[in-house]
Short mmCIF file of C-alpha atoms in Angstrom, two decimals:
data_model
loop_
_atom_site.label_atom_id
_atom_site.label_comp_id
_atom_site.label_asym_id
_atom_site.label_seq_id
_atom_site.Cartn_x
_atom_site.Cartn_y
_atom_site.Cartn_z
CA UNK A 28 -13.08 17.57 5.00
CA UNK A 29 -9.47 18.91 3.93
CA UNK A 30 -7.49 19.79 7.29
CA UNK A 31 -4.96 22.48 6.11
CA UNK A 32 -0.77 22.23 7.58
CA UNK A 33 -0.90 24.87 9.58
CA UNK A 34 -4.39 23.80 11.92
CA UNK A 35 -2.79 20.78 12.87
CA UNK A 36 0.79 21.52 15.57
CA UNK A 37 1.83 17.77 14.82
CA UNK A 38 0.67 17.46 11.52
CA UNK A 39 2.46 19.50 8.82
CA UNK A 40 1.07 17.56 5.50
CA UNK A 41 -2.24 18.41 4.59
CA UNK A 42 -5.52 15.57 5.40
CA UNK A 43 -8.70 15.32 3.23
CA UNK A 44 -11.08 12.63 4.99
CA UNK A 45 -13.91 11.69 3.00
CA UNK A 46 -16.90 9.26 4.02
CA UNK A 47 -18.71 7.00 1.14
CA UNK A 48 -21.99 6.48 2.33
CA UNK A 49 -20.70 7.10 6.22
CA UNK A 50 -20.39 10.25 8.10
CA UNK A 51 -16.72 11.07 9.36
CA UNK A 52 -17.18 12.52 13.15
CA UNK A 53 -14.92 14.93 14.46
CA UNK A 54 -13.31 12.77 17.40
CA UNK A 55 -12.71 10.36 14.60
CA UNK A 56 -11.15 12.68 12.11
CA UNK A 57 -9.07 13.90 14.96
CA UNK A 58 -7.81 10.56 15.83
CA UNK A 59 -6.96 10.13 12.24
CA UNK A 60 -4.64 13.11 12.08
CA UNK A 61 -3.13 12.33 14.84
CA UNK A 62 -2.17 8.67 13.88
CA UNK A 63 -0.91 10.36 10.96
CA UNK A 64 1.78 12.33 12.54
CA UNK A 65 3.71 9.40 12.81
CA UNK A 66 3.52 8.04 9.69
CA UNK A 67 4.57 11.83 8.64
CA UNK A 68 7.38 10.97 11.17
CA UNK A 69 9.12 8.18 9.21
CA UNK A 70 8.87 9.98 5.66
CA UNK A 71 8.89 13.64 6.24
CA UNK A 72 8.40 14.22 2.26
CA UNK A 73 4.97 13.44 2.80
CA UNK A 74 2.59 16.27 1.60
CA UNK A 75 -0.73 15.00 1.81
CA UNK A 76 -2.89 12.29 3.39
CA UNK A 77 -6.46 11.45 1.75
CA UNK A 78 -8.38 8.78 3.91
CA UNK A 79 -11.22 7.24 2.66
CA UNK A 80 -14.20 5.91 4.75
CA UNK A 81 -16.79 3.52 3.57
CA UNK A 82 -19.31 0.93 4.68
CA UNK A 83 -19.78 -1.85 3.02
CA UNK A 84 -22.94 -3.98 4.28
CA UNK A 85 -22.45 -7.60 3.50
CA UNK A 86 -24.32 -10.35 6.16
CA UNK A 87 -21.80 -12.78 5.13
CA UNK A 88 -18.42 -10.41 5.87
CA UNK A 89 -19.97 -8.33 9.08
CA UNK A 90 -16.02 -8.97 10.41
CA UNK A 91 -14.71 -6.59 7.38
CA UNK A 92 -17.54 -4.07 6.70
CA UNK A 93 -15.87 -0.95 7.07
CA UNK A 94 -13.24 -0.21 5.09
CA UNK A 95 -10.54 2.53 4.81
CA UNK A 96 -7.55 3.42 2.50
CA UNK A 97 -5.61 5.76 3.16
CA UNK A 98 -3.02 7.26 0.46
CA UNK A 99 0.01 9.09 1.40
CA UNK A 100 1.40 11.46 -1.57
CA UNK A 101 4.64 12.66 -0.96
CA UNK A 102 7.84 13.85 -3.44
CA UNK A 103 8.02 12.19 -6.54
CA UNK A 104 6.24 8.72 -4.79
CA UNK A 105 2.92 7.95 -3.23
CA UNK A 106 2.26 5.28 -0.39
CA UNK A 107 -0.81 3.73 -0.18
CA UNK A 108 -2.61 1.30 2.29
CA UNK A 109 -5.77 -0.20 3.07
CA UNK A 110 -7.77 -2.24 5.24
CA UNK A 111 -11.49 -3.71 6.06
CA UNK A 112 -12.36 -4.78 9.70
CA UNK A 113 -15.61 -4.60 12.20
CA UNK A 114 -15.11 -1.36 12.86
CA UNK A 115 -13.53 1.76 11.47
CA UNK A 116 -10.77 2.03 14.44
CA UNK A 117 -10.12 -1.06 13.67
CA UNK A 118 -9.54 -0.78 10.21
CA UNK A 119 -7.35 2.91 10.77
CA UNK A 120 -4.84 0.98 12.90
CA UNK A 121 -4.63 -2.26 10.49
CA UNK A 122 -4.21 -0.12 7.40
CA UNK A 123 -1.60 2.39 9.63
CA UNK A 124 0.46 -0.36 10.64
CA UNK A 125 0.58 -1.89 6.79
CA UNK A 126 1.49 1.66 5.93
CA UNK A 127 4.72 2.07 8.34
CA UNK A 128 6.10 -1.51 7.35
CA UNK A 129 5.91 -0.18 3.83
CA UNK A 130 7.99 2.80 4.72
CA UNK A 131 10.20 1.17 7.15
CA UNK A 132 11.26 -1.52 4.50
CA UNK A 133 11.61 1.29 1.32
CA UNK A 134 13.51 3.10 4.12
CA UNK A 135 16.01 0.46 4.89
CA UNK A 136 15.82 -0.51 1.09
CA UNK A 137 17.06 3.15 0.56
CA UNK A 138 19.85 3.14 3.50
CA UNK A 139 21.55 -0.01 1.47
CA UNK A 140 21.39 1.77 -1.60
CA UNK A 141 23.18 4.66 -0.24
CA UNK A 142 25.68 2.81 1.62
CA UNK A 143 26.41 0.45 -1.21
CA UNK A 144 26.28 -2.68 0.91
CA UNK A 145 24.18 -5.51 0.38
CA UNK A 146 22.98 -5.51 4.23
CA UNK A 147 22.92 -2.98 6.69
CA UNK A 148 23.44 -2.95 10.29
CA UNK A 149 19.94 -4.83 12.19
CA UNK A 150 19.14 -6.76 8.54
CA UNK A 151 18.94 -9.79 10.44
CA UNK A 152 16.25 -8.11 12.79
CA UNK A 153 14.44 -6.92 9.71
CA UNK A 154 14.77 -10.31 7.93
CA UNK A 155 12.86 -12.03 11.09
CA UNK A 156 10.03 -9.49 10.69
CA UNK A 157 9.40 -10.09 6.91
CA UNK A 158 9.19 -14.00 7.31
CA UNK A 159 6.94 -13.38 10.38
CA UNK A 160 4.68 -11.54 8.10
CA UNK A 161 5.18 -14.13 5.44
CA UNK A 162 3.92 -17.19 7.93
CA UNK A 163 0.97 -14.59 9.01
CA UNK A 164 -0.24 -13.84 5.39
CA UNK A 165 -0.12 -17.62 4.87
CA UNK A 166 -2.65 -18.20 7.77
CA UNK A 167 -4.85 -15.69 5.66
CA UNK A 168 -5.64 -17.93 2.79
CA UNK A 169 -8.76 -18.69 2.84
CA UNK A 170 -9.72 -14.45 3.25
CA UNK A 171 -8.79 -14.80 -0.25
CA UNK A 172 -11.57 -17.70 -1.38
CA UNK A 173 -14.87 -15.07 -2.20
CA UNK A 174 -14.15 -12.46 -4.99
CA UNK A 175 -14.02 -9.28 -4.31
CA UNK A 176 -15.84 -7.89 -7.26
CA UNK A 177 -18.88 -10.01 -6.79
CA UNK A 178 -21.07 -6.92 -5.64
CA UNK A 179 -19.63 -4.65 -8.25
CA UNK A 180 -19.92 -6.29 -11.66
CA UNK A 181 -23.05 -7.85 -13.12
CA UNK A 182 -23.26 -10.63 -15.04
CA UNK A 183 -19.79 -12.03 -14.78
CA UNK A 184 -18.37 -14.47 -17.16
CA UNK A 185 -15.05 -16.23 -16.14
CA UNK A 186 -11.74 -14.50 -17.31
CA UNK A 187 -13.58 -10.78 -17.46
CA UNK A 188 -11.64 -7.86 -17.17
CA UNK A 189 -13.20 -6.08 -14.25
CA UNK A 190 -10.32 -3.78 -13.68
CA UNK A 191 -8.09 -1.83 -16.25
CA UNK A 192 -5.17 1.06 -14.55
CA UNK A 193 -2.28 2.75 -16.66
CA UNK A 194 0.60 4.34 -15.08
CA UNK A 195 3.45 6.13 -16.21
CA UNK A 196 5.74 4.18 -18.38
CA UNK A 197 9.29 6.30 -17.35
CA UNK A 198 12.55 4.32 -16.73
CA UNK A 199 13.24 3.65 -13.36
CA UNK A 200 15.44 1.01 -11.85
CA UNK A 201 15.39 -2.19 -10.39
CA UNK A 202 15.51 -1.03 -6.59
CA UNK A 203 13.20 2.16 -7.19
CA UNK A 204 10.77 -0.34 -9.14
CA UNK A 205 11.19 -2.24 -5.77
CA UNK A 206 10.61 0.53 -3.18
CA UNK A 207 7.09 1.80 -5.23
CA UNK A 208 6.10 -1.87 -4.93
CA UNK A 209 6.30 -1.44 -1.14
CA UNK A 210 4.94 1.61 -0.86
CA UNK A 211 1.79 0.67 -3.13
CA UNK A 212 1.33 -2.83 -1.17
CA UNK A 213 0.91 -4.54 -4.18
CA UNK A 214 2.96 -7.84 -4.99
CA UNK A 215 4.16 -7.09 -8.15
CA UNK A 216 5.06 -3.72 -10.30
CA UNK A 217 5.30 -3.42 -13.69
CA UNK A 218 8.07 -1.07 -14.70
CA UNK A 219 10.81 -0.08 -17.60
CA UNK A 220 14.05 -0.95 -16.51
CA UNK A 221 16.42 1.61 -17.04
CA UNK A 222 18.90 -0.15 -17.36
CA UNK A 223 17.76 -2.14 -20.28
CA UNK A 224 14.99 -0.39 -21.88
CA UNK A 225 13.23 -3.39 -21.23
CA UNK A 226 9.21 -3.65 -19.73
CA UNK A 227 10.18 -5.56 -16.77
CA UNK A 228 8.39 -6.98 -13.45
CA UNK A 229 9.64 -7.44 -10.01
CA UNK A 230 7.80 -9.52 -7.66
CA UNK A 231 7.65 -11.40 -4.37
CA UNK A 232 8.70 -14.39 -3.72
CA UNK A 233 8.95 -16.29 -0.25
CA UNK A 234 10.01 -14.89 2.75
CA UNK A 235 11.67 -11.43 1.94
CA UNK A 236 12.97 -12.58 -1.18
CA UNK A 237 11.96 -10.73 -5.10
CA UNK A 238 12.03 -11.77 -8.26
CA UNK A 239 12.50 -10.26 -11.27
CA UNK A 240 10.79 -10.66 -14.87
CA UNK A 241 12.39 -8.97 -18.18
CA UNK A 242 10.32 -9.48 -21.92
CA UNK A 243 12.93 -9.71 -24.28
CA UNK A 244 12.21 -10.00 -28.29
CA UNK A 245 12.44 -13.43 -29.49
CA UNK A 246 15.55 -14.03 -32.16
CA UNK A 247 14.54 -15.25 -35.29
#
């Protein structure tokens, strides 16, 4: 179901809600536009939501069978997030509140940028929050232990390629390369660095710290 701008009085950006295998009830879909407002809130480029639904029956996983991902497209970036718990309202608010700390850190990111110093007023306060989350994801290890593509692939052999994506291979600096990271969730980007024409990868490392990889030819 696509829920046009104007419908929705707190919603401006536009919300297509799909369900894979699952229906999407109203009271649901309304409770997902709503939650979106705010996220619409902290990044009022934002154009478009699409939220994806789907149930995934596994015995051994009941605690993460339904799973949404919601992708935020907005101008010139996109924002994505997702999550798997017991139950879809569950997973809405886990993958919402992944999706703001993305924003709010590409947000701050930004405000440095723009100010030109290295740390802006309440970094400390920020700082706290990102090794918080680093401790938490550590507790999470073991979430990690089954592969997620069992159920998808058949006959797997070990070192397959079970997933191939291409993106768009235009310069874009250090920082920016940093920001999409956020904004995707991922924990790594590959990029060109503008600044040295060079295919380059920033990554994280512990606690709020990145890293940064360059290929550079090798001299003969």
């Amino acid at each position: 179901m696509t829920t046009p701008a104007e419908n929705n009085d707190a919603l401006r950006a536009q919300v297509n809600i799909t369900g894979r295998n699952v229906e999407v009830p109203d009271h649901f879909a309304e409770r997902v536009k709503s939650k979106l407002a705010k996220i619409e809130r902290l990044d009022p480029t934002l154009t478009f939501f699409h939220v994806e639904l789907q149930h995934e029956p596994n015995p051994r996983r009941e605690a993460q069978s339904d799973r949404i991902q919601i992708t935020a497209t907005g101008k010139g970036h996109i924002a994505r997030a997702e999550a798997k718990e017991d139950s879809f309202y569950a997973a809405l608010e886990t993958a919402l509140a992944k999706m703001e700390r993305s924003l709010r850190k590409v947000k701050a990111r930004r405000s440095i940028s723009r100010s030109g110093h290295r740390a802006p007023v309440g970094a400390g306060e920020m700082a706290a929050e990102l090794v918080a989350e680093a401790k938490k994801a550590q507790e999470k290890v073991g979430e990690f232990d089954v592969d997620p593509y069992a159920d998808k692939v058949e006959d797997v052999t070990p070192g397959q390629v079970v997933r191939t994506k291409q993106h768009s291979a235009t310069p874009v600096s250090v920082d920016d390369a940093l920001s999409e990271m956020e904004l995707v969730g991922h924990d790594f980007y590959l990029f060109l660095n503008e600044e040295t024409g060079r295919p380059s990868v920033v990554y994280r490392r512990h606690a709020f710290d990145y890293g940064l990889i360059e290929l550079v030819e090798e001299k003969q």
